[in-house]
Amino acid sequence: MSLRGFSTASARREFALLRTRPWDLAMISWVPLLAVFLIWWIFSAGLPERLPIGVLDQDHSSLSRQVVRFLDATPGLRVAQRYSDEAEMARALTSGDVDAAVQLPRELSRDVKQGRVGQIVLLHNAQLGTHSSLIQRDVRTAVGTVSGGVELTVRSKRGESMKAARVSMEPIKASMVALFNTSTDYEQFLGAALIPALLHILAMTAGAWAVGRELRDRSIGEWLGASPRWHEALAALVGKLALAFASLSVVALAAMLWITAGRGWHPAGSLGWTLFALLVFLALSIALGAFVAALTRSLRTALSATGFITAPAFAFGGVGFPLVAMPLLAQAWAKLLPYTHYIRVQMEQLQMGAPVAYSVATPLWMVVGTGVLMAACAGALVKAAKAPESWGGR
């Protein structure tokens, strides 16, 4: 039989197996699609809005009421509760009814009128890092706006012009220019990064399961024959993994096209090169899972290795936490993970708009890595096929 015949026969055999095992088929078809949809749905709002906060107004002045109005008018905040005393506010924060609380102390208005600094207290749960930072930013903006208005009014009453008052209030001004993801859209930032991380897990699992299942079920002889040659094993391996690769690739392409063009996001870089890198990344993930299963001859060990490699990939990818701020050992581990290198290409192209030349090397090295893993996996399968006593392990 020709190599093409080995590959085609293996693909047909895999398809027949998947038809009789609906849950195996689900793991490379509708389960990835559903998981990707859930991730998109979670971040589809783009920007967190109307985070609930509480207010304890102990001043009950026109100034404190103005502060509360500005807080509630800020798109990122919603004044959900008002408290009569500090004990009630503490209970709400402890129970999680609100994400933060603003305390407007007594004599706030009097202190401001007498030229003293009025203190407004923000109590926030720093355990919720994203909530906390967004609330701090919005509260600071709202209070700063009210404070600036008060200062301008005072200076105007002293006879100072509005223009001169603004200059004297802020003689040196920092101009901050956001270069990438200027709208701080979490759908583009986190959603687009989490989808490849999820598909990475599913792809490596699919490769490990496809090969490990043959060893577990003692059917590797039926698949490869009694004494397969290396090139025959490689052709059969390509045919077996082709279905998982094709199915997951369709899901990946659909997800990435939807979250970019489908959502009105026009990346500054090359979307085409990013999609190519994503497909190569999936192929590498599947090949890695198959190689671990063939090397260990144990489905259980292969799935454990899959979790060890893919589960922490996002955390070490430099998206949620800066890679340069990690300890040296953590940085070394991160650089061994395929996701770290793929996500750098995606961020360079979709968010930074870097020249394609900056992102050429990584996908090409992944192509080489996929070929090496497939070749090594075929060699391991040849050895496994000649050792029936090692079959049947879990």
GROMACS .gro file of C-alpha atoms in nm:
model
  394
    1MET     CA    1   0.000   0.000   0.000
    2SER     CA    2   0.125   0.349  -0.082
    3LEU     CA    3   0.189   0.609   0.188
    4ARG     CA    4  -0.120   0.795   0.071
    5GLY     CA    5  -0.315   0.471   0.108
    6PHE     CA    6  -0.191   0.426   0.465
    7SER     CA    7  -0.293   0.782   0.550
    8THR     CA    8  -0.636   0.753   0.387
    9ALA     CA    9  -0.709   0.416   0.549
   10SER     CA   10  -0.607   0.554   0.889
   11ALA     CA   11  -0.832   0.858   0.844
   12ARG     CA   12  -1.128   0.638   0.748
   13ARG     CA   13  -1.065   0.415   1.046
   14GLU     CA   14  -1.052   0.715   1.280
   15PHE     CA   15  -1.373   0.853   1.135
   16ALA     CA   16  -1.545   0.517   1.183
   17LEU     CA   17  -1.429   0.508   1.546
   18LEU     CA   18  -1.553   0.862   1.611
   19ARG     CA   19  -1.895   0.778   1.469
   20THR     CA   20  -1.935   0.500   1.725
   21ARG     CA   21  -1.802   0.715   2.011
   22PRO     CA   22  -2.005   1.037   2.019
   23TRP     CA   23  -1.820   1.185   2.315
   24ASP     CA   24  -1.483   1.141   2.143
   25LEU     CA   25  -1.630   1.319   1.843
   26ALA     CA   26  -1.776   1.590   2.065
   27MET     CA   27  -1.434   1.677   2.206
   28ILE     CA   28  -1.314   1.790   1.863
   29SER     CA   29  -1.641   1.931   1.730
   30TRP     CA   30  -1.921   2.095   1.926
   31VAL     CA   31  -1.746   2.107   2.267
   32PRO     CA   32  -1.466   2.338   2.137
   33LEU     CA   33  -1.723   2.544   1.953
   34LEU     CA   34  -1.935   2.582   2.266
   35ALA     CA   35  -1.631   2.664   2.483
   36VAL     CA   36  -1.511   2.931   2.238
   37PHE     CA   37  -1.860   3.079   2.224
   38LEU     CA   38  -1.875   3.100   2.604
   39ILE     CA   39  -1.541   3.281   2.619
   40TRP     CA   40  -1.655   3.529   2.355
   41TRP     CA   41  -1.989   3.579   2.533
   42ILE     CA   42  -1.818   3.648   2.866
   43PHE     CA   43  -1.602   3.924   2.718
   44SER     CA   44  -1.844   4.044   2.450
   45ALA     CA   45  -1.924   4.361   2.648
   46GLY     CA   46  -1.568   4.472   2.580
   47LEU     CA   47  -1.549   4.716   2.869
   48PRO     CA   48  -1.666   4.639   3.225
   49GLU     CA   49  -1.945   4.883   3.300
   50ARG     CA   50  -2.172   4.974   3.589
   51LEU     CA   51  -1.969   4.801   3.860
   52PRO     CA   52  -2.178   4.824   4.181
   53ILE     CA   53  -2.048   5.046   4.459
   54GLY     CA   54  -2.199   5.176   4.782
   55VAL     CA   55  -2.194   5.527   4.926
   56LEU     CA   56  -2.191   5.643   5.287
   57ASP     CA   57  -2.273   6.016   5.278
   58GLN     CA   58  -2.212   6.154   5.626
   59ASP     CA   59  -2.189   6.514   5.510
   60HIS     CA   60  -2.530   6.552   5.340
   61SER     CA   61  -2.419   6.872   5.167
   62SER     CA   62  -2.462   6.996   4.813
   63LEU     CA   63  -2.097   6.909   4.750
   64SER     CA   64  -2.133   6.550   4.871
   65ARG     CA   65  -2.448   6.505   4.665
   66GLN     CA   66  -2.262   6.636   4.360
   67VAL     CA   67  -1.985   6.382   4.417
   68VAL     CA   68  -2.243   6.103   4.435
   69ARG     CA   69  -2.407   6.221   4.112
   70PHE     CA   70  -2.071   6.223   3.933
   71LEU     CA   71  -1.991   5.875   4.062
   72ASP     CA   72  -2.320   5.738   3.937
   73ALA     CA   73  -2.281   5.917   3.602
   74THR     CA   74  -1.943   5.751   3.539
   75PRO     CA   75  -1.998   5.468   3.282
   76GLY     CA   76  -1.788   5.222   3.483
   77LEU     CA   77  -1.971   5.273   3.814
   78ARG     CA   78  -2.320   5.233   3.953
   79VAL     CA   79  -2.420   5.359   4.297
   80ALA     CA   80  -2.614   5.048   4.399
   81GLN     CA   81  -2.651   5.111   4.773
   82ARG     CA   82  -2.652   5.397   5.020
   83TYR     CA   83  -2.567   5.342   5.384
   84SER     CA   84  -2.667   5.509   5.706
   85ASP     CA   85  -2.360   5.412   5.911
   86GLU     CA   86  -2.019   5.248   5.884
   87ALA     CA   87  -2.136   4.913   6.021
   88GLU     CA   88  -2.389   4.874   5.740
   89MET     CA   89  -2.121   4.965   5.485
   90ALA     CA   90  -1.878   4.711   5.633
   91ARG     CA   91  -2.140   4.435   5.616
   92ALA     CA   92  -2.207   4.510   5.249
   93LEU     CA   93  -1.837   4.498   5.164
   94THR     CA   94  -1.782   4.175   5.357
   95SER     CA   95  -2.081   4.002   5.199
   96GLY     CA   96  -1.977   4.107   4.849
   97ASP     CA   97  -2.298   4.298   4.777
   98VAL     CA   98  -2.083   4.575   4.630
   99ASP     CA   99  -1.731   4.581   4.490
  100ALA     CA  100  -1.632   4.899   4.674
  101ALA     CA  101  -1.771   5.176   4.892
  102VAL     CA  102  -1.711   5.551   4.899
  103GLN     CA  103  -1.727   5.732   5.233
  104LEU     CA  104  -1.796   6.106   5.231
  105PRO     CA  105  -1.702   6.215   5.586
  106ARG     CA  106  -1.872   6.474   5.799
  107GLU     CA  107  -1.768   6.835   5.748
  108LEU     CA  108  -1.638   6.759   5.397
  109SER     CA  109  -1.805   7.068   5.256
  110ARG     CA  110  -1.691   7.287   5.547
  111ASP     CA  111  -1.328   7.178   5.507
  112VAL     CA  112  -1.334   7.263   5.138
  113LYS     CA  113  -1.493   7.605   5.198
  114GLN     CA  114  -1.228   7.683   5.460
  115GLY     CA  115  -0.946   7.600   5.219
  116ARG     CA  116  -0.853   7.268   5.375
  117VAL     CA  117  -0.822   6.939   5.190
  118GLY     CA  118  -1.141   6.733   5.197
  119GLN     CA  119  -1.079   6.362   5.235
  120ILE     CA  120  -1.300   6.116   5.046
  121VAL     CA  121  -1.233   5.753   5.137
  122LEU     CA  122  -1.259   5.467   4.888
  123LEU     CA  123  -1.279   5.116   5.036
  124HIS     CA  124  -1.220   4.849   4.771
  125ASN     CA  125  -1.144   4.479   4.759
  126ALA     CA  126  -0.792   4.452   4.618
  127GLN     CA  127  -0.833   4.074   4.587
  128LEU     CA  128  -1.038   4.145   4.275
  129GLY     CA  129  -0.756   4.304   4.080
  130THR     CA  130  -0.950   4.407   3.770
  131HIS     CA  131  -1.251   4.537   3.961
  132SER     CA  132  -1.028   4.723   4.202
  133SER     CA  133  -0.817   4.898   3.941
  134LEU     CA  134  -1.116   5.002   3.731
  135ILE     CA  135  -1.307   5.135   4.032
  136GLN     CA  136  -1.003   5.327   4.156
  137ARG     CA  137  -0.959   5.485   3.815
  138ASP     CA  138  -1.323   5.589   3.781
  139VAL     CA  139  -1.356   5.717   4.138
  140ARG     CA  140  -1.036   5.916   4.097
  141THR     CA  141  -1.173   6.065   3.773
  142ALA     CA  142  -1.511   6.156   3.922
  143VAL     CA  143  -1.365   6.309   4.239
  144GLY     CA  144  -1.098   6.490   4.038
  145THR     CA  145  -1.363   6.641   3.813
  146VAL     CA  146  -1.562   6.770   4.109
  147SER     CA  147  -1.245   6.894   4.278
  148GLY     CA  148  -1.134   7.075   3.964
  149GLY     CA  149  -1.473   7.240   3.932
  150VAL     CA  150  -1.460   7.361   4.292
  151GLU     CA  151  -1.109   7.502   4.247
  152LEU     CA  152  -1.203   7.681   3.926
  153THR     CA  153  -1.506   7.837   4.094
  154VAL     CA  154  -1.296   7.961   4.386
  155ARG     CA  155  -1.031   8.110   4.158
  156SER     CA  156  -1.297   8.270   3.939
  157LYS     CA  157  -1.451   8.441   4.241
  158ARG     CA  158  -1.107   8.581   4.321
  159GLY     CA  159  -1.106   8.748   3.980
  160GLU     CA  160  -0.878   8.503   3.803
  161SER     CA  161  -0.972   8.416   3.445
  162MET     CA  162  -1.069   8.059   3.362
  163LYS     CA  163  -0.770   8.014   3.133
  164ALA     CA  164  -0.524   8.145   3.390
  165ALA     CA  165  -0.689   7.934   3.659
  166ARG     CA  166  -0.646   7.616   3.458
  167VAL     CA  167  -0.280   7.693   3.393
  168SER     CA  168  -0.206   7.775   3.757
  169MET     CA  169  -0.385   7.460   3.875
  170GLU     CA  170  -0.184   7.236   3.644
  171PRO     CA  171   0.139   7.410   3.534
  172ILE     CA  172   0.288   7.078   3.416
  173LYS     CA  173   0.058   6.833   3.242
  174ALA     CA  174   0.136   6.474   3.149
  175SER     CA  175   0.014   6.375   2.806
  176MET     CA  176  -0.047   6.000   2.799
  177VAL     CA  177  -0.081   5.838   2.457
  178ALA     CA  178  -0.215   5.480   2.436
  179LEU     CA  179  -0.050   5.305   2.145
  180PHE     CA  180  -0.229   4.970   2.143
  181ASN     CA  181  -0.582   4.870   2.245
  182THR     CA  182  -0.664   5.235   2.302
  183SER     CA  183  -1.018   5.157   2.415
  184THR     CA  184  -0.892   4.900   2.672
  185ASP     CA  185  -1.137   4.653   2.520
  186TYR     CA  186  -1.128   4.327   2.719
  187GLU     CA  187  -1.279   4.134   2.430
  188GLN     CA  188  -0.976   4.221   2.217
  189PHE     CA  189  -0.730   4.193   2.504
  190LEU     CA  190  -0.838   3.889   2.707
  191GLY     CA  191  -1.100   3.719   2.492
  192ALA     CA  192  -0.873   3.699   2.188
  193ALA     CA  193  -0.591   3.561   2.403
  194LEU     CA  194  -0.798   3.305   2.594
  195ILE     CA  195  -0.946   3.140   2.285
  196PRO     CA  196  -0.608   3.009   2.156
  197ALA     CA  197  -0.519   2.902   2.511
  198LEU     CA  198  -0.838   2.695   2.531
  199LEU     CA  199  -0.785   2.544   2.185
  200HIS     CA  200  -0.427   2.461   2.286
  201ILE     CA  201  -0.563   2.246   2.570
  202LEU     CA  202  -0.818   2.074   2.348
  203ALA     CA  203  -0.573   2.016   2.063
  204MET     CA  204  -0.305   1.853   2.276
  205THR     CA  205  -0.574   1.646   2.449
  206ALA     CA  206  -0.705   1.534   2.109
  207GLY     CA  207  -0.359   1.421   1.998
  208ALA     CA  208  -0.292   1.238   2.323
  209TRP     CA  209  -0.635   1.073   2.320
  210ALA     CA  210  -0.621   0.961   1.955
  211VAL     CA  211  -0.291   0.776   2.000
  212GLY     CA  212  -0.330   0.678   2.366
  213ARG     CA  213  -0.669   0.525   2.298
  214GLU     CA  214  -0.515   0.276   2.054
  215LEU     CA  215  -0.265   0.167   2.319
  216ARG     CA  216  -0.526   0.150   2.593
  217ASP     CA  217  -0.765  -0.057   2.381
  218ARG     CA  218  -0.483  -0.281   2.257
  219SER     CA  219  -0.583  -0.196   1.900
  220ILE     CA  220  -0.252  -0.053   1.781
  221GLY     CA  221  -0.184  -0.372   1.589
  222GLU     CA  222  -0.509  -0.331   1.396
  223TRP     CA  223  -0.418   0.028   1.322
  224LEU     CA  224  -0.049  -0.006   1.223
  225GLY     CA  225  -0.005  -0.375   1.162
  226ALA     CA  226   0.237  -0.613   1.329
  227SER     CA  227   0.564  -0.467   1.202
  228PRO     CA  228   0.510  -0.123   1.052
  229ARG     CA  229   0.794   0.066   0.897
  230TRP     CA  230   0.867   0.422   1.008
  231HIS     CA  231   0.727   0.594   0.700
  232GLU     CA  232   0.413   0.379   0.715
  233ALA     CA  233   0.360   0.469   1.080
  234LEU     CA  234   0.409   0.836   0.995
  235ALA     CA  235   0.151   0.820   0.715
  236ALA     CA  236  -0.098   0.642   0.942
  237LEU     CA  237  -0.037   0.900   1.216
  238VAL     CA  238  -0.104   1.186   0.975
  239GLY     CA  239  -0.432   1.026   0.871
  240LYS     CA  240  -0.541   0.966   1.231
  241LEU     CA  241  -0.469   1.322   1.348
  242ALA     CA  242  -0.602   1.492   1.034
  243LEU     CA  243  -0.965   1.484   1.150
  244ALA     CA  244  -0.891   1.648   1.484
  245PHE     CA  245  -0.672   1.909   1.316
  246ALA     CA  246  -0.934   1.989   1.052
  247SER     CA  247  -1.218   2.018   1.303
  248LEU     CA  248  -1.028   2.231   1.554
  249SER     CA  249  -0.889   2.448   1.273
  250VAL     CA  250  -1.240   2.529   1.153
  251VAL     CA  251  -1.340   2.630   1.506
  252ALA     CA  252  -1.021   2.837   1.551
  253LEU     CA  253  -1.057   3.021   1.220
  254ALA     CA  254  -1.425   3.091   1.277
  255ALA     CA  255  -1.358   3.221   1.629
  256MET     CA  256  -1.070   3.447   1.529
  257LEU     CA  257  -1.249   3.586   1.224
  258TRP     CA  258  -1.560   3.654   1.433
  259ILE     CA  259  -1.378   3.826   1.717
  260THR     CA  260  -1.195   4.052   1.468
  261ALA     CA  261  -1.381   4.124   1.143
  262GLY     CA  262  -1.714   3.999   1.274
  263ARG     CA  263  -1.702   4.237   1.568
  264GLY     CA  264  -1.584   4.536   1.366
  265TRP     CA  265  -1.224   4.516   1.484
  266HIS     CA  266  -0.977   4.583   1.204
  267PRO     CA  267  -0.631   4.481   1.330
  268ALA     CA  268  -0.344   4.704   1.230
  269GLY     CA  269  -0.120   4.407   1.147
  270SER     CA  270  -0.163   4.097   0.934
  271LEU     CA  271  -0.470   3.894   1.023
  272GLY     CA  272  -0.375   3.637   0.759
  273TRP     CA  273  -0.034   3.568   0.917
  274THR     CA  274  -0.196   3.543   1.259
  275LEU     CA  275  -0.439   3.283   1.129
  276PHE     CA  276  -0.153   3.088   0.974
  277ALA     CA  277   0.034   3.099   1.304
  278LEU     CA  278  -0.278   2.979   1.486
  279LEU     CA  279  -0.316   2.677   1.255
  280VAL     CA  280   0.051   2.586   1.296
  281PHE     CA  281   0.015   2.626   1.672
  282LEU     CA  282  -0.278   2.382   1.674
  283ALA     CA  283  -0.084   2.133   1.462
  284LEU     CA  284   0.209   2.156   1.703
  285SER     CA  285  -0.024   2.103   2.000
  286ILE     CA  286  -0.183   1.793   1.847
  287ALA     CA  287   0.155   1.650   1.751
  288LEU     CA  288   0.290   1.714   2.101
  289GLY     CA  289  -0.002   1.528   2.259
  290ALA     CA  290   0.039   1.233   2.022
  291PHE     CA  291   0.415   1.220   2.086
  292VAL     CA  292   0.374   1.209   2.464
  293ALA     CA  293   0.119   0.927   2.433
  294ALA     CA  294   0.343   0.725   2.200
  295LEU     CA  295   0.650   0.784   2.413
  296THR     CA  296   0.493   0.688   2.746
  297ARG     CA  297   0.254   0.427   2.601
  298SER     CA  298   0.004   0.541   2.862
  299LEU     CA  299  -0.310   0.743   2.798
  300ARG     CA  300  -0.328   0.848   3.163
  301THR     CA  301   0.030   0.978   3.162
  302ALA     CA  302  -0.024   1.156   2.832
  303LEU     CA  303  -0.333   1.334   2.959
  304SER     CA  304  -0.150   1.430   3.279
  305ALA     CA  305   0.133   1.575   3.072
  306THR     CA  306  -0.123   1.762   2.863
  307GLY     CA  307  -0.263   1.929   3.175
  308PHE     CA  308   0.087   2.005   3.304
  309ILE     CA  309   0.186   2.180   2.980
  310THR     CA  310  -0.134   2.348   2.863
  311ALA     CA  311  -0.327   2.440   3.179
  312PRO     CA  312  -0.077   2.701   3.307
  313ALA     CA  313   0.012   2.824   2.957
  314PHE     CA  314  -0.203   3.137   2.974
  315ALA     CA  315  -0.073   3.232   3.318
  316PHE     CA  316   0.286   3.209   3.193
  317GLY     CA  317   0.216   3.364   2.854
  318GLY     CA  318   0.282   3.721   2.963
  319VAL     CA  319  -0.073   3.841   2.896
  320GLY     CA  320  -0.217   3.852   3.246
  321PHE     CA  321   0.115   3.908   3.425
  322PRO     CA  322   0.429   4.061   3.268
  323LEU     CA  323   0.680   3.798   3.163
  324VAL     CA  324   0.976   4.021   3.249
  325ALA     CA  325   0.848   4.054   3.608
  326MET     CA  326   0.853   3.678   3.666
  327PRO     CA  327   1.141   3.501   3.843
  328LEU     CA  328   1.409   3.359   3.615
  329LEU     CA  329   1.287   3.001   3.655
  330ALA     CA  330   0.933   3.107   3.569
  331GLN     CA  331   1.061   3.292   3.263
  332ALA     CA  332   1.255   2.984   3.155
  333TRP     CA  333   0.946   2.766   3.193
  334ALA     CA  334   0.734   3.019   3.003
  335LYS     CA  335   0.976   3.017   2.711
  336LEU     CA  336   0.946   2.638   2.688
  337LEU     CA  337   0.569   2.659   2.641
  338PRO     CA  338   0.441   2.690   2.281
  339TYR     CA  339   0.160   2.925   2.381
  340THR     CA  340   0.405   3.193   2.500
  341HIS     CA  341   0.555   3.217   2.153
  342TYR     CA  342   0.225   3.201   1.966
  343ILE     CA  343   0.055   3.471   2.173
  344ARG     CA  344   0.348   3.705   2.111
  345VAL     CA  345   0.285   3.673   1.736
  346GLN     CA  346  -0.087   3.737   1.784
  347MET     CA  347  -0.031   4.047   1.996
  348GLU     CA  348   0.232   4.181   1.756
  349GLN     CA  349  -0.001   4.152   1.460
  350LEU     CA  350  -0.352   4.208   1.594
  351GLN     CA  351  -0.283   4.475   1.854
  352MET     CA  352   0.056   4.632   1.789
  353GLY     CA  353   0.048   4.637   1.410
  354ALA     CA  354   0.413   4.528   1.390
  355PRO     CA  355   0.568   4.452   1.049
  356VAL     CA  356   0.519   4.088   0.950
  357ALA     CA  357   0.898   4.049   0.946
  358TYR     CA  358   0.890   4.074   1.328
  359SER     CA  359   0.659   3.770   1.345
  360VAL     CA  360   0.789   3.549   1.067
  361ALA     CA  361   1.031   3.327   1.257
  362THR     CA  362   0.798   3.187   1.526
  363PRO     CA  363   0.539   3.013   1.302
  364LEU     CA  364   0.815   2.875   1.080
  365TRP     CA  365   0.994   2.727   1.381
  366MET     CA  366   0.660   2.579   1.488
  367VAL     CA  367   0.632   2.410   1.149
  368VAL     CA  368   0.975   2.257   1.205
  369GLY     CA  369   0.878   2.156   1.558
  370THR     CA  370   0.560   1.989   1.434
  371GLY     CA  371   0.757   1.789   1.178
  372VAL     CA  372   1.010   1.677   1.437
  373LEU     CA  373   0.739   1.572   1.682
  374MET     CA  374   0.548   1.379   1.414
  375ALA     CA  375   0.866   1.201   1.307
  376ALA     CA  376   0.959   1.117   1.665
  377CYS     CA  377   0.603   1.001   1.736
  378ALA     CA  378   0.613   0.768   1.435
  379GLY     CA  379   0.940   0.620   1.560
  380ALA     CA  380   0.792   0.564   1.906
  381LEU     CA  381   0.485   0.398   1.753
  382VAL     CA  382   0.702   0.158   1.551
  383LYS     CA  383   0.868   0.048   1.875
  384ALA     CA  384   0.534   0.024   2.055
  385ALA     CA  385   0.381  -0.187   1.776
  386LYS     CA  386   0.658  -0.442   1.826
  387ALA     CA  387   0.598  -0.466   2.202
  388PRO     CA  388   0.242  -0.598   2.256
  389GLU     CA  389   0.317  -0.660   2.621
  390SER     CA  390   0.317  -0.281   2.674
  391TRP     CA  391  -0.036  -0.236   2.534
  392GLY     CA  392  -0.344  -0.207   2.748
  393GLY     CA  393  -0.203   0.033   3.005
  394ARG     CA  394  -0.429   0.308   3.129
   0.00000   0.00000   0.00000
